[in-house]
CSV table of C-alpha atoms in Angstrom, one decimal:
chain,number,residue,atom,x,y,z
A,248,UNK,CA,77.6,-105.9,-6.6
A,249,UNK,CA,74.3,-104.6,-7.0
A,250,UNK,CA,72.8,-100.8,-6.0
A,251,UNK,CA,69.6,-101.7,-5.4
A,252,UNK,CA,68.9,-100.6,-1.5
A,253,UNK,CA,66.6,-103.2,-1.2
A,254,UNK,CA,68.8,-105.9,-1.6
A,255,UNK,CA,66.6,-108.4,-3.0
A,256,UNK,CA,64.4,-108.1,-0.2
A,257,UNK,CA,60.5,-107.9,-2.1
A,258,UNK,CA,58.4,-106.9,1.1
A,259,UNK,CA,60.8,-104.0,1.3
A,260,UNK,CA,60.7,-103.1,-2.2
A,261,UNK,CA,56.8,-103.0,-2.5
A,262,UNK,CA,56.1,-101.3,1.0
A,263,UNK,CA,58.8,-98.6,-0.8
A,264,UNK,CA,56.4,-98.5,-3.4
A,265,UNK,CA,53.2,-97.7,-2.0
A,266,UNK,CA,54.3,-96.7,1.2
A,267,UNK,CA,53.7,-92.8,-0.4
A,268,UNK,CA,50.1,-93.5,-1.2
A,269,UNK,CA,49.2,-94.9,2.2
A,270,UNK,CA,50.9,-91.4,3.6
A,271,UNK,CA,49.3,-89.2,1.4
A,272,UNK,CA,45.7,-90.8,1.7
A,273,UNK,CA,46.3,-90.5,5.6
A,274,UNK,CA,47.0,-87.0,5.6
A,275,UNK,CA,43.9,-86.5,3.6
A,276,UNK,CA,42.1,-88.0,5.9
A,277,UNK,CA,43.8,-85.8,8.3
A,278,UNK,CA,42.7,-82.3,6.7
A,279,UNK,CA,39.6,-83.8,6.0
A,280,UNK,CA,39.2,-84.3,10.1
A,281,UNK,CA,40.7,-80.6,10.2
A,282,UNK,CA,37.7,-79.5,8.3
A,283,UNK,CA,34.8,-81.2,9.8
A,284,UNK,CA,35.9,-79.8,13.3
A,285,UNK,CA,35.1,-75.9,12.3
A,286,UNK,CA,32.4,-74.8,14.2
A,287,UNK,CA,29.5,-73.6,11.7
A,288,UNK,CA,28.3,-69.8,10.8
A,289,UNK,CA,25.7,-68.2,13.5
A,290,UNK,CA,24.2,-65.4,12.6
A,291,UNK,CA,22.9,-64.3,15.8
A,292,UNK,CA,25.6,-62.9,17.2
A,293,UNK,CA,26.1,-60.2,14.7
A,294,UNK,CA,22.3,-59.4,14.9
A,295,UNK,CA,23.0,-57.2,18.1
A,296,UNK,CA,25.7,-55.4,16.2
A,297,UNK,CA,23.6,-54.3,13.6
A,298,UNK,CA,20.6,-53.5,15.8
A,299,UNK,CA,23.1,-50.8,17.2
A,300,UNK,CA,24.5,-49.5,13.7
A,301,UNK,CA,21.0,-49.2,12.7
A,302,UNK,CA,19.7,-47.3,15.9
A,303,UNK,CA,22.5,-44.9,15.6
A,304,UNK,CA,22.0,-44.2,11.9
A,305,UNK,CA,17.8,-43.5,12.6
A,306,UNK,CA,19.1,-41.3,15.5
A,307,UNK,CA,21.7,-39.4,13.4
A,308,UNK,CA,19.2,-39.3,10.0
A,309,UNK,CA,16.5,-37.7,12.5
A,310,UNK,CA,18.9,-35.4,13.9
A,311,UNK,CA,19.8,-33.7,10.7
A,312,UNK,CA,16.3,-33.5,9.5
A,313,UNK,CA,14.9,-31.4,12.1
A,314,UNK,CA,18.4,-29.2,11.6
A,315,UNK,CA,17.6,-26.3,9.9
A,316,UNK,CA,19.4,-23.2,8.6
A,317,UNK,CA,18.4,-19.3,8.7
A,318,UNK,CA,19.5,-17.6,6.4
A,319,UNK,CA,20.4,-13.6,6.1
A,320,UNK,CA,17.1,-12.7,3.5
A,321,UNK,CA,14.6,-15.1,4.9
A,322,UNK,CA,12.6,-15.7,8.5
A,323,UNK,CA,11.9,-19.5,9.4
A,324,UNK,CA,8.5,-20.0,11.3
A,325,UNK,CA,8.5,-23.0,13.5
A,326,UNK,CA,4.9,-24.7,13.7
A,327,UNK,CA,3.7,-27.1,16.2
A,328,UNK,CA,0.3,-29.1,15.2
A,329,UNK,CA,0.1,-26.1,13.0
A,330,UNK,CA,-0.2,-23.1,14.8
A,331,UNK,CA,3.5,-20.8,15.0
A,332,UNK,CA,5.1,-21.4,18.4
A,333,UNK,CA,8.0,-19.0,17.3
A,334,UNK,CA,10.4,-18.1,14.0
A,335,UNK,CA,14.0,-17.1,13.5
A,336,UNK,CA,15.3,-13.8,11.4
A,337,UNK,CA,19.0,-14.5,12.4
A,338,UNK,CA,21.2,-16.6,10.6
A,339,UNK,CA,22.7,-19.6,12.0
A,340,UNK,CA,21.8,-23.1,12.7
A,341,UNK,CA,18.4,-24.3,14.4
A,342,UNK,CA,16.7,-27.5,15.9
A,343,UNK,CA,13.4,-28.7,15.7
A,344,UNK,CA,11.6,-31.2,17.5
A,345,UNK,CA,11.3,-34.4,15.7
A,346,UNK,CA,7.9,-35.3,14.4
A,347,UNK,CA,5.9,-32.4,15.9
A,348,UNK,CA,7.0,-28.9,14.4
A,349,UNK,CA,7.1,-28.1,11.4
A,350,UNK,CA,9.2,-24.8,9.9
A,351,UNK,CA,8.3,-22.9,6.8
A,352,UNK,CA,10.1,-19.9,4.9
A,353,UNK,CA,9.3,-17.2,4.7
A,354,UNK,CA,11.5,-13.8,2.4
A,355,UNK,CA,12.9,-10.8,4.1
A,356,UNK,CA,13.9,-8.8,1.2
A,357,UNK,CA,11.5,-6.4,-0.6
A,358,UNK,CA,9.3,-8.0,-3.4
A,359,UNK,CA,7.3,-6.6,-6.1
A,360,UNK,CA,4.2,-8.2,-7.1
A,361,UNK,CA,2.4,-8.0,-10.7
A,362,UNK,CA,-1.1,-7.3,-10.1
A,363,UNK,CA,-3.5,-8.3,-12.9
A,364,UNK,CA,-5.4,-5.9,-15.1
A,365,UNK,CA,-8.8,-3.8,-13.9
A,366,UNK,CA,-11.3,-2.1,-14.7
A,367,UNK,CA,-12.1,1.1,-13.2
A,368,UNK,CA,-14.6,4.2,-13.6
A,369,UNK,CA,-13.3,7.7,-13.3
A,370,UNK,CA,-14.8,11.0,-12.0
A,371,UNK,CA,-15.7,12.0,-15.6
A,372,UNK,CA,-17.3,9.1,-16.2
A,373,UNK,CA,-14.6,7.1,-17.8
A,374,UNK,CA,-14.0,3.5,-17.9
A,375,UNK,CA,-9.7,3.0,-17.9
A,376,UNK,CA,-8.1,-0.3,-17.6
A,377,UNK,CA,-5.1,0.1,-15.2
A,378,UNK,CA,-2.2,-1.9,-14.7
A,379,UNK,CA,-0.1,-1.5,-11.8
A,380,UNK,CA,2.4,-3.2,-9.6
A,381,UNK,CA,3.5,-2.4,-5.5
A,382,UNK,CA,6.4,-3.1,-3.9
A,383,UNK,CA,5.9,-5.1,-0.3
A,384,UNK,CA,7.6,-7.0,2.2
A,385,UNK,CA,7.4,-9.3,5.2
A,386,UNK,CA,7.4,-7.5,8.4
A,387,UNK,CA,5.7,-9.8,11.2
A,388,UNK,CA,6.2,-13.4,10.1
A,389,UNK,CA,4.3,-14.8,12.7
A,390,UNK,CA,1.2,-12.5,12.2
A,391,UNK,CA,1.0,-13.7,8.5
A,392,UNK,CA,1.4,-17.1,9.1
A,393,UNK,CA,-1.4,-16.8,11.9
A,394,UNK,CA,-3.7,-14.4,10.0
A,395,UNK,CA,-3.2,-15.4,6.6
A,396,UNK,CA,-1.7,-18.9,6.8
A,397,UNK,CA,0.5,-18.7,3.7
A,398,UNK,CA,2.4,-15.7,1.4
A,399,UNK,CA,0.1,-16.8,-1.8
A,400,UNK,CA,-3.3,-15.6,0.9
A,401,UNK,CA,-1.4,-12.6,2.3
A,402,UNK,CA,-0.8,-11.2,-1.8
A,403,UNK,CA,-4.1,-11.8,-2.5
A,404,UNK,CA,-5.9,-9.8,0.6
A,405,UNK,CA,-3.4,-7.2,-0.7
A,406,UNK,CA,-4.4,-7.0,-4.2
A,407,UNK,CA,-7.8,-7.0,-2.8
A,408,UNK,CA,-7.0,-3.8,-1.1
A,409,UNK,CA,-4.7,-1.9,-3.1
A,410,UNK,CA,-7.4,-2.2,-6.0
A,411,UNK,CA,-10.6,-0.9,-3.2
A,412,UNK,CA,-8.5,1.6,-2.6
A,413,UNK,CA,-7.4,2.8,-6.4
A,414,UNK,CA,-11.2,2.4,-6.9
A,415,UNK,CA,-11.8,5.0,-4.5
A,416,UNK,CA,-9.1,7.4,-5.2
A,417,UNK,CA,-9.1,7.5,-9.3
A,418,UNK,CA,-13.1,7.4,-9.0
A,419,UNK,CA,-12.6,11.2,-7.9
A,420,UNK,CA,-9.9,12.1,-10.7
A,421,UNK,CA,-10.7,13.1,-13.9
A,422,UNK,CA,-9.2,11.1,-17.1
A,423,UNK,CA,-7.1,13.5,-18.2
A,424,UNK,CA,-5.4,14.5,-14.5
A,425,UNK,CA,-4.5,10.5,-14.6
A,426,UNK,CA,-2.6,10.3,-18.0
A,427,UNK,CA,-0.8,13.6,-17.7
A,428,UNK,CA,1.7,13.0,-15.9
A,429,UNK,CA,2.4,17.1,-15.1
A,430,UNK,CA,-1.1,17.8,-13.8
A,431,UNK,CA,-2.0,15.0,-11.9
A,432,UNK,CA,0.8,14.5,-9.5
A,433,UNK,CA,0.8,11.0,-9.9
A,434,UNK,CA,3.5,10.9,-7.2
A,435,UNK,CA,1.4,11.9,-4.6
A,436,UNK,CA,-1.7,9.6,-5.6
A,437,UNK,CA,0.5,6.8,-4.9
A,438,UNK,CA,1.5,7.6,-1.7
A,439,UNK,CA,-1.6,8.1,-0.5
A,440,UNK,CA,-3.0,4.5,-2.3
A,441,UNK,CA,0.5,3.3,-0.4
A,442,UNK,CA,-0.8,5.2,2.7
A,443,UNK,CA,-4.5,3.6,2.6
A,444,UNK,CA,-3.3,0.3,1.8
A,445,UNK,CA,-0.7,0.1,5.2
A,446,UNK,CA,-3.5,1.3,6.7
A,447,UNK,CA,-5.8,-1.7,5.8
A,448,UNK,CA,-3.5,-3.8,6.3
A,449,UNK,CA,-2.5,-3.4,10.5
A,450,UNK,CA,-6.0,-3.5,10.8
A,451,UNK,CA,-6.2,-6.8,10.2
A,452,UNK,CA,-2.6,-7.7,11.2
A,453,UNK,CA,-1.3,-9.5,8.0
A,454,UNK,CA,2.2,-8.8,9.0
A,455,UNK,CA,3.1,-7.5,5.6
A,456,UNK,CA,4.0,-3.7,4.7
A,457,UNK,CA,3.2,-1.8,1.1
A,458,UNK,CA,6.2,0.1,0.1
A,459,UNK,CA,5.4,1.8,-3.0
A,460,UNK,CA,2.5,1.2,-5.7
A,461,UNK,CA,2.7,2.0,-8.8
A,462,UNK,CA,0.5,2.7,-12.4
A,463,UNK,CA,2.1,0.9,-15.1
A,464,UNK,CA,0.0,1.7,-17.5
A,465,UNK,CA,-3.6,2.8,-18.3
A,466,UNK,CA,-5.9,1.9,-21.7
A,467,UNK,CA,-9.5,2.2,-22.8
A,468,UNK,CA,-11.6,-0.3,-23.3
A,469,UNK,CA,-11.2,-1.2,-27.2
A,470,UNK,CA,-15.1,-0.6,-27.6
A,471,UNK,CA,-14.9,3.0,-25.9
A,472,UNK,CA,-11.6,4.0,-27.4
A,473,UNK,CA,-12.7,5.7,-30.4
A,474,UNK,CA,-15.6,7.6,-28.8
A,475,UNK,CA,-13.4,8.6,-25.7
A,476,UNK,CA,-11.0,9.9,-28.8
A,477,UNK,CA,-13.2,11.9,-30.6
A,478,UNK,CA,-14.6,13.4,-27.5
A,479,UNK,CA,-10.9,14.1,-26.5
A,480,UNK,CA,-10.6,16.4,-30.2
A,481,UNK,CA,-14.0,17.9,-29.9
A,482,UNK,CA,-13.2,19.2,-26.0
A,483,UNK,CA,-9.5,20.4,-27.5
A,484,UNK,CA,-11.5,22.4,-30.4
A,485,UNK,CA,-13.5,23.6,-27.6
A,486,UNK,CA,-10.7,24.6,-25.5
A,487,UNK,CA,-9.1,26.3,-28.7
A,488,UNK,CA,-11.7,27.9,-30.4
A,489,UNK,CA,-11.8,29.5,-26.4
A,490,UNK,CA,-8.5,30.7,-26.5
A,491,UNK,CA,-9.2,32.5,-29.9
A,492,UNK,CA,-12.4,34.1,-28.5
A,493,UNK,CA,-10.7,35.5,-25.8
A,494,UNK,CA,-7.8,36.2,-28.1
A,495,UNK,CA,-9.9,38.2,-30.6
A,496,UNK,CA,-11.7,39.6,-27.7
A,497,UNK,CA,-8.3,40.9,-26.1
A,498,UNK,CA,-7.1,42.5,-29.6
A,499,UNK,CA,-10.6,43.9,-29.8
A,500,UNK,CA,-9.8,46.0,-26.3
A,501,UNK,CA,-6.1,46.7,-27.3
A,502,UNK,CA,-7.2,48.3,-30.6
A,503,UNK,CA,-10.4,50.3,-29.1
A,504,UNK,CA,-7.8,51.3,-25.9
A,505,UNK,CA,-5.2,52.0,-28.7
A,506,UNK,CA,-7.6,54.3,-30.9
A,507,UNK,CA,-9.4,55.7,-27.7
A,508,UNK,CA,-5.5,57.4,-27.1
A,509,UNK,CA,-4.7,58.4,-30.3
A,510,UNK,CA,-8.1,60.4,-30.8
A,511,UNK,CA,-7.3,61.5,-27.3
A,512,UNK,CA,-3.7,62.8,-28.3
A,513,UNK,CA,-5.6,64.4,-32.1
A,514,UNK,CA,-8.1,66.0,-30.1
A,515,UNK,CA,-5.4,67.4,-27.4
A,516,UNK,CA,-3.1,68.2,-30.0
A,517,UNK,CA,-5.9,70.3,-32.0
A,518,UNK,CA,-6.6,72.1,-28.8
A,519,UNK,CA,-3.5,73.0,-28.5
A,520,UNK,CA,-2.8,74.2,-32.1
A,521,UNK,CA,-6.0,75.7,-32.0
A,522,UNK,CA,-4.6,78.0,-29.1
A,523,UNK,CA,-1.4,78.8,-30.8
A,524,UNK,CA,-3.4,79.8,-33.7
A,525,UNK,CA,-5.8,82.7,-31.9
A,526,UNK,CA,-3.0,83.2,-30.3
A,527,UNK,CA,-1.2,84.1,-33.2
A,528,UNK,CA,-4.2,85.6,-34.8
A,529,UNK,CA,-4.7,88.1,-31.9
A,530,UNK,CA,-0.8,89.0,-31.7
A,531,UNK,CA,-1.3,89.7,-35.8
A,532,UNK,CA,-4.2,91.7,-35.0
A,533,UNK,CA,-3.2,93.6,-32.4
A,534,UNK,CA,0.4,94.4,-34.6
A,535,UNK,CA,-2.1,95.2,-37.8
A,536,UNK,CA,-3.5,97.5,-35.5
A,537,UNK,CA,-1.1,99.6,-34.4
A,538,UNK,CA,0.2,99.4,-38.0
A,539,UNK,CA,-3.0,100.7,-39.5
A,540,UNK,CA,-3.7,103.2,-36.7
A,541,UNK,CA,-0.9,105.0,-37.6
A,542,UNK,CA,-2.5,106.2,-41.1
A,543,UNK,CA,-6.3,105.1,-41.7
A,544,UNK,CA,-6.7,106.2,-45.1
A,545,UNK,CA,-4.1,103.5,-46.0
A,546,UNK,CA,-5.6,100.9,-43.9
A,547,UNK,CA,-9.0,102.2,-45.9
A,548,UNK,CA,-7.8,101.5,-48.5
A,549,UNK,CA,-6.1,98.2,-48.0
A,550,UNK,CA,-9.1,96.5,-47.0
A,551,UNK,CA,-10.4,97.6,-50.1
A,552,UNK,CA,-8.2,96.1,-52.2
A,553,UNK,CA,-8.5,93.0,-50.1
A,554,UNK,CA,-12.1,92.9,-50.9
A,555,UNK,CA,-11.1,93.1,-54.6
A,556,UNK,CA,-9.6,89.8,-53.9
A,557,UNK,CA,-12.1,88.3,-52.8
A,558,UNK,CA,-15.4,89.8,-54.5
A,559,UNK,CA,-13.1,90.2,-58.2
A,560,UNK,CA,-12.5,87.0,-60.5
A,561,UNK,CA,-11.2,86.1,-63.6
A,562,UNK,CA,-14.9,86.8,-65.2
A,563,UNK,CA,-16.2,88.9,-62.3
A,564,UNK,CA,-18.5,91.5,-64.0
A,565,UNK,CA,-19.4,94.6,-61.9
A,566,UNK,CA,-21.6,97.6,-62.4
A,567,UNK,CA,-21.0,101.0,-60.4
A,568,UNK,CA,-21.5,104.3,-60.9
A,569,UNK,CA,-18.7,106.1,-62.7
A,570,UNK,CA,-18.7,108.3,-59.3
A,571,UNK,CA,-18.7,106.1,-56.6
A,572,UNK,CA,-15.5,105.6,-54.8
A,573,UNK,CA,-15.4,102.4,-55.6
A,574,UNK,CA,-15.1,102.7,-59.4
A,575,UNK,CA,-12.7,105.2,-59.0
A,576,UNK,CA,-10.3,103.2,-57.3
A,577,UNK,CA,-10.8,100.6,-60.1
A,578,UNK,CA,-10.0,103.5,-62.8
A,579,UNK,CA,-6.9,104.2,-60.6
A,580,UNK,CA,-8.1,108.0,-59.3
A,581,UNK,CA,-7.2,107.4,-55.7
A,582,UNK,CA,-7.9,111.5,-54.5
């Protein structure tokens, strides 16, 4: 007995062979069907979607570019079709509006700016080079921006001032009162440029505040140096060979004073001895005296024999008559 299903039966056996074909080429068909029936892309309806992403991106980009943040050492000054409508010295967070103001920044803190190098005549005729600095800061933002429009004007009308005012100050100091520092009281020349300058300066309402200038440093011209140098020595000479004038002029009065006293003290001293000696000479006379009162022939006698010394050498020749009383005292009679 056979196993073939089909049974001899040749429609059966061929429709079992291609029968999977035909099944698979109608479910192709099928998908294919499937496929054609999905709708196509359209655009359009996300273009309302992304109108609204986009609108709310341009609203939130604007919103943080007209944020702005104050911080602690600075002011913020907030300008509408440039002139300043108001500014901020507190820190935090600020809004602008969009388009139409504008903010600028502005330091709080002190600053120091380097002036450049200038010229400058002294009372003594002196032409010095000075370099100096000065210590400033912000103290009415608004006023600068309105009166000087920007920080780079506002050092600049400053410069312009401290300088007319060193002008005026070191044009009635002499060289030498500048560069010592112990006799010109440097201190107080720059409190008084300081003072000046401030001065200037709320005048014309800058809005800015000079805390302290200072000379750095001060040179000659190179093509005066030398002769300002040598005119330096030749006025110390002067000033020395002054001090040994008045030197030789003050041992000059010392010595006179000093030889003035000591003739003074010879000429009381030889009074004085001078007394003591009549003195003396009177109390011997008056003893010889009373001495030679009491027997005159020897006082006679004594005197003569004191004019011996005196009239008698050692080749004293003398002629007297063998009589006279003078020979015979020489020849030893004394009756």
């Amino acid at each position: 007995m056979s196993n073939n299903n089909f049974d001899g039966d040749l429609e059966k056996f061929v429709k079992n062979l291609f029968g999977n074909n035909k099944n698979k080429e109608k479910k192709s068909v099928q998908d294919a069907k499937i496929v054609k029936e999905k709708p196509p892309f359209n655009p359009k309806k996300y273009v309302k979607t992304a109108i609204i992403l986009t609108a709310i991106a341009a609203v939130l980009i604007i919103l943080l570019s007209n944020i702005y943040v104050v911080k602690e050492n600075e002011y913020k000054i907030v300008r509408q079709f440039g002139e300043v409508v108001k500014y901020q010295d507190q820190p935090g967070l600020y809004m602008k509006i969009p388009f139409i103001q504008s903010v600028t920044t502005l330091p709080k803190n002190l600053m120091v700016y380097d002036m450049s190098e200038e010229e400058i005549n002294t009372l003594d005729k002196k032409r010095i080079i000075i370099d100096n600095y000065a210590v400033w800061r912000v103290t009415d933002p608004k006023a600068l921006i309105s009166n000087a429009r920007s920080l780079v004007n506002a050092e600049a009308r400053m410069e312009e001032f401290i300088y007319s005012v060193l002008r005026t100050e070191l044009g009635q100091t002499n060289y030498d009162e500048i560069i010592n520092d112990e006799n010109s009281g440097r201190g107080s020349l720059s409190e008084k440029i300081t003072k000046s300058v401030n001065e200037l300066l709320q005048k014309d309402n800058y809005g800015i505040e000079v805390v302290d200038v200072r000379i750095r440093r001060t040179d000659l011209p190179q093509e005066n140096e030398e002769s300002v140098y040598k005119r330096m020595i030749s006025d110390r000479e002067s000033i020395a060979q002054k001090y040994l004038s008045e030197g030789d002029a003050e041992k000059n009065r010392i010595e006179a004073n000093t030889d003035r006293q000591v003739q003074e003290m010879i000429s009381t001293a030889k009074k004085e001895a001078a007394l003591i000696i009549a003195e003396g000479e009177a109390e011997a006379a008056r003893i010889y005296n009373e001495a030679f009162s009491k027997d005159p022939e020897f006082y006679q006698l004594y005197r003569t024999l004191e004019t011996y010394k005196k009239t008698i050498g050692d080749e004293t020749v003398i002629v007297l008559p063998a009589d006279s009383p003078y020979a015979r005292i020489l020849s030893g009679y004394i009756d």
